Structure formats: structure tokens, C-alpha cells
Short mmCIF file of C-alpha atoms in Angstrom, two decimals:
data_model
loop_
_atom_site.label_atom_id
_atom_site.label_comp_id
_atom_site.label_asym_id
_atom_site.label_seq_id
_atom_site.Cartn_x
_atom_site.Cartn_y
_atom_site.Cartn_z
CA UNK O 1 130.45 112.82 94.84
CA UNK O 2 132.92 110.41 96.36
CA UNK O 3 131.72 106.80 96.54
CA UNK O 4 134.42 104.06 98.09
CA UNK O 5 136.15 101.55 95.63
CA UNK O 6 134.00 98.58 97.31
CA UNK O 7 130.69 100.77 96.57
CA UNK O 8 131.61 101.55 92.73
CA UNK O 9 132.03 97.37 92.36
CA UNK O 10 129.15 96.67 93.57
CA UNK O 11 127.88 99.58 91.47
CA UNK O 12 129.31 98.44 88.30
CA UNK O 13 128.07 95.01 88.72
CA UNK O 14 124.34 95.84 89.47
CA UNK O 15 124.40 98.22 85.86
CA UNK O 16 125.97 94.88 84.02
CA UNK O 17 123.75 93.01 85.56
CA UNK O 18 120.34 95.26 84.65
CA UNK O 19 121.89 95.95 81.62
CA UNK O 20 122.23 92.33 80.23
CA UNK O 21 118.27 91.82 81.60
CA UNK O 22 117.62 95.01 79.33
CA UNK O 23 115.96 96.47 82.39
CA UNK O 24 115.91 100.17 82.62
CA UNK O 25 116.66 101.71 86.12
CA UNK O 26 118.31 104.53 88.29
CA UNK O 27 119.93 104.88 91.77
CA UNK O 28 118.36 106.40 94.50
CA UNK O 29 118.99 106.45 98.00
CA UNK O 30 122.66 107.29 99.29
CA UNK O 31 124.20 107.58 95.72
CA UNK O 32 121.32 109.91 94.18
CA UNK O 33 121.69 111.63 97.49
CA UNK O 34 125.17 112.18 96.98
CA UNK O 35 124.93 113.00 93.11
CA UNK O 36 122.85 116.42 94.03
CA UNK O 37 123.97 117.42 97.48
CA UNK O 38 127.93 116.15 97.29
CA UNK O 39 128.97 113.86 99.69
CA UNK O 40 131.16 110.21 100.18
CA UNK O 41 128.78 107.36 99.92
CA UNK O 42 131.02 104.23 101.75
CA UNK O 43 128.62 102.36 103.35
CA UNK O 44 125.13 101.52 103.39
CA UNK O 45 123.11 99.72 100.72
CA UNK O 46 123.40 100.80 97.04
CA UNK O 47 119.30 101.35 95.73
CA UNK O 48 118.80 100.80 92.40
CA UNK O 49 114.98 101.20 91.01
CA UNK O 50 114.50 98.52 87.92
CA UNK O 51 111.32 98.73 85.35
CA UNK O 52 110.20 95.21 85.34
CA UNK O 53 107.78 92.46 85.36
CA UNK O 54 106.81 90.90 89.00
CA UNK O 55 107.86 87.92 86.93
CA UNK O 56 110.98 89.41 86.18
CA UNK O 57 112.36 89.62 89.95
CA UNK O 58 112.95 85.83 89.82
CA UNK O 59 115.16 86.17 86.88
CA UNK O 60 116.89 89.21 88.48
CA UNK O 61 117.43 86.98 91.38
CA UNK O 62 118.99 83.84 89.17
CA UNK O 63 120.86 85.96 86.99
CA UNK O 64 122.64 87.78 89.93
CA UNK O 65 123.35 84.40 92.28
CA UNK O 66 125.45 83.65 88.70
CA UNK O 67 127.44 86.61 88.35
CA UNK O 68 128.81 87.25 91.38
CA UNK O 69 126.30 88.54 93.62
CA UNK O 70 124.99 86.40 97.35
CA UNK O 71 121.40 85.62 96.82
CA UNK O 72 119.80 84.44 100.29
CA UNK O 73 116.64 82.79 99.15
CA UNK O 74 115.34 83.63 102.46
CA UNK O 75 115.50 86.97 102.48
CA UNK O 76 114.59 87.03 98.59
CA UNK O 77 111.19 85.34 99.81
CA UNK O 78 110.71 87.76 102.92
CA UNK O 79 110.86 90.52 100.57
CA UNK O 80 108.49 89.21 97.82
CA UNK O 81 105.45 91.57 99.28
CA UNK O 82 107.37 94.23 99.09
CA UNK O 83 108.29 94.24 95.92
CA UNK O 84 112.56 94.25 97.01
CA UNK O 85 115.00 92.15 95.44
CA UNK O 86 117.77 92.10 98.35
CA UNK O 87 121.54 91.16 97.24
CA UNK O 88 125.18 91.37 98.32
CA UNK O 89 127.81 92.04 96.14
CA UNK O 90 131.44 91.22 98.19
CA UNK O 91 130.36 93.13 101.24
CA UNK O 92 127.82 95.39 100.01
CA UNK O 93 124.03 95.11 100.30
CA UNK O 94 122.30 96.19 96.74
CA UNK O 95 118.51 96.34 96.87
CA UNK O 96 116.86 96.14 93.51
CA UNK O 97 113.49 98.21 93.64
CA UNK O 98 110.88 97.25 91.62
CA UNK O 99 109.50 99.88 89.61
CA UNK O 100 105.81 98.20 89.71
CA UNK O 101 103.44 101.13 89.62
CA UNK O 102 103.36 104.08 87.01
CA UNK O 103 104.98 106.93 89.45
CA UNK O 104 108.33 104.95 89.53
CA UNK O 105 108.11 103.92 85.89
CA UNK O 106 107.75 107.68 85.08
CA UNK O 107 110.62 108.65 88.11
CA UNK O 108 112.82 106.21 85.75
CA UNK O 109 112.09 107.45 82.90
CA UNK O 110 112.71 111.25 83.82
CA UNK O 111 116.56 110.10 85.53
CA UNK O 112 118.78 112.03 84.73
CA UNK O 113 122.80 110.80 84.00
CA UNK O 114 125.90 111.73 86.55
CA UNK O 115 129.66 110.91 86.63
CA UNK O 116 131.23 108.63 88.91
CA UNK O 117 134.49 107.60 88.26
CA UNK O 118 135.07 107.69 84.66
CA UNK O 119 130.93 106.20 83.73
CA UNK O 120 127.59 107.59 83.35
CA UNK O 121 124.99 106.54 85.49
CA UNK O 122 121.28 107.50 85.72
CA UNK O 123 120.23 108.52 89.37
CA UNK O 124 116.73 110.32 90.43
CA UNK O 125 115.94 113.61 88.94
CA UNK O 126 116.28 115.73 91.88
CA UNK O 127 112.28 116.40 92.21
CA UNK O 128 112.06 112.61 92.28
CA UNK O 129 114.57 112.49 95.02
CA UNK O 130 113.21 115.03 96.80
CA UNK O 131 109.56 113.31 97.04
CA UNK O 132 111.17 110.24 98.14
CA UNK O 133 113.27 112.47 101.10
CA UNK O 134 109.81 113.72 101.48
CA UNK O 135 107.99 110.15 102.62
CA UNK O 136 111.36 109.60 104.43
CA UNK O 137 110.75 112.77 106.70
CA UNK O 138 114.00 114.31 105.20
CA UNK O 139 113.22 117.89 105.23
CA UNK O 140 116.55 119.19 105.25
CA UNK O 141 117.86 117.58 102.46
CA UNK O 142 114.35 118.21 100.67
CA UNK O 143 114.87 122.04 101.48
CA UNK O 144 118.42 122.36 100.25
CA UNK O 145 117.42 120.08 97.02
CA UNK O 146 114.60 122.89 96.06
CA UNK O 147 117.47 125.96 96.51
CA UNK O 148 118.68 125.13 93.30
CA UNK O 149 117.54 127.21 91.01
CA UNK O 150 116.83 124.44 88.22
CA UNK O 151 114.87 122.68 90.33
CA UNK O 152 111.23 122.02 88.77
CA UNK O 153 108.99 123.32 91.82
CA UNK O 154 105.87 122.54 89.73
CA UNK O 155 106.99 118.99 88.72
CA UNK O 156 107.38 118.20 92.82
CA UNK O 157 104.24 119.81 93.20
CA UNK O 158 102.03 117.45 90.80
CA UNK O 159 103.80 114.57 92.09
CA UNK O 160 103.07 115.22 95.76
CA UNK O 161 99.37 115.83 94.76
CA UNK O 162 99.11 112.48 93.05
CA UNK O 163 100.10 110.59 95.52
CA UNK O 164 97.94 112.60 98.30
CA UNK O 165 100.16 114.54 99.91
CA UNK O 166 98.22 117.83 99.47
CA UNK O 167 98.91 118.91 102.73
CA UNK O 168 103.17 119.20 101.61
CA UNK O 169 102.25 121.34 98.86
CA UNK O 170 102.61 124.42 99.87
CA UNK O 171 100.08 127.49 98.68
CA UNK O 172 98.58 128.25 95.25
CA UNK O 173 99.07 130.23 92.54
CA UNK O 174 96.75 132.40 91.97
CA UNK O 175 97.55 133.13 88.14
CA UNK O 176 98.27 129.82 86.84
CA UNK O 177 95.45 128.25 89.29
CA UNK O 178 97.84 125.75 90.34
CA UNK O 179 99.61 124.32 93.58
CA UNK O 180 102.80 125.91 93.96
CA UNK O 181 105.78 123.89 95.76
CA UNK O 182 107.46 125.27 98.59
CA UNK O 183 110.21 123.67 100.61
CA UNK O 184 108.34 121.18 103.43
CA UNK O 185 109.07 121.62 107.25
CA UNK O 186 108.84 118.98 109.63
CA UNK O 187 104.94 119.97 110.53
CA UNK O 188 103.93 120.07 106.76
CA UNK O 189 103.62 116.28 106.41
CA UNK O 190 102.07 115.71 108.95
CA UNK O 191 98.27 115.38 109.72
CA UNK O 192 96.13 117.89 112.09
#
């Protein structure tokens, strides 16, 4: 993974920044796309998914307009509904996720640690990057995600059955009794 010097900044400021609000989180998006399928991340808005309190995104907000980062109340207030904390570090757009329902909370809690430039940070565990690639219609990058051999087929299963999307999970085993995973196509999501 190659991420540009402007990226890793704005990077290192939104872990410092989590970190002193004791706020668990991950990446997703470009840089946990980049962690498991390679790649130079260089543009585009770093995602960072944060365990917190609704009452919490305020703070995030203050906190951030004090260390560096370009709050625009405006857009902080657009994006109250959906539950987004936008910010710019120097040139770089950071949204800050809020992890407000149980499936996130759990997708944080399973993230797994990568290198970048001499730290550790925690992106999505590849099934939870692949579900989100999934709602994003990213089938290719879903399909090459699942070729890995250590990727947890049934764990990507249960998780697209919780969240209704039966019709992505692909077959069933017949000796365990359970939904097996296979790799979506663009038809699979959608409805007939």
C-alpha cells in the first residue's frame, strides 16, 4: 500500500485525534481498500469509522476545529442525519463515521492492524470490507477480496443475512445447514 505524504498527515492526525477522545475506530474506504488489494491511495477522502455516542460527534467536531483540522459548521449540521462528521485536514477531506448501530460496533471490533509507513493502524477485516464493496455495487473488488484463501466465507455470509441481503448469499450447505458465501456478480444484488 502506497498512500501520499499529504494522506498519511491527515491520517496521523485523525488517530491522535480519536485516540485522545479514547474512541475506538478503523479505516475503511480507499485506505482499507488499499491495505487488502495493494494500491496508492493520493486522493479522495480518508474514512475512518469511530465507536461513539451521538453526543460524542459534537465533541469530535470541537476537539478537531482545535487541533488542526477545518470544521465547516455547515456542513457538520448537513450531515447530522446521517450520522457523518465531515473534516479537512490541510487539503484532505476526513469523514468520521459513526459507528451507531451494533454491525459497525462489531466491524470495529473485529479490525484487524496494517503497516503504513513505520505505524500500525486498524482498517476493516476484509469480510467487513467486502460487505461494504457489496452495498457499494463493487463486485470486482468483492470477488478478488474472497480469492484469498483466509478469507472467512461464512463470516460474510452471516453478515449479509443480517442485514437482508439473502439474495447475495450465494447457495447452501447442505451438511452444515448453513448459507454458504460465494463471490457476488453484478445481478446477485439485485431484486427480480
Amino acid at each position: 500500500m502506497e498512500v501520499s505524504d499529504r494522506v498519511v498527515r491527515a491520517i496521523d492526525a485523525i488517530v491522535e485525534l480519536l485516540a485522545k477522545l479514547r474512541l475506538e475506530s478503523m479505516f475503511v474506504g480507499s485506505i482499507a481498500r488499499a491495505a487488502w488489494l495493494g494500491g496508492t491511495v493520493d486522493g479522495g477522502p480518508v474514512d475512518v469509522v469511530a465507536v461513539m455516542q451521538p453526543q460524542q460527534k459534537n465533541q469530535v467536531a470541537m476537539m478537531a476545529s482545535n487541533r488542526g483540522f477545518r470544521v465547516d459548521r455547515g456542513e457538520v449540521e448537513q450531515a447530522e442525519e446521517l450520522d457523518l462528521i465531515p473534516l479537512h485536514y490541510e487539503d484532505v477531506r476526513v469523514h468520521v463515521l459513526v459507528a451507531s448501530n451494533a454491525l459497525y460496533a462489531k466491524m470495529v471490533g473485529a479490525a484487524r492492524p496494517v503497516s503504513l509507513a513505520d505505524r500500525e493502524l486498524k482498517v476493516a477485516a476484509p469480510e467487513d470490507l467486502a460487505l461494504l464493496l457489496t452495498l457499494s455495487e463493487d463486485f470486482e473488488a468483492v470477488q478478488k477480496l474472497m480469492a484469498d484463501p483466509g478469507f472467512a466465507r461464512d463470516r460474510y455470509n452471516e453478515m449479509l443475512m443480517a442485514i437482508g441481503l439473502r439474495s447475495v448469499a450465494a447457495g447452501a450447505s447442505p451438511a452444515a445447514g448453513r448459507p454458504r458465501a460465494a463471490a457476488p456478480t453484478r445481478d446477485s444484488g439485485k431484486h427480480r
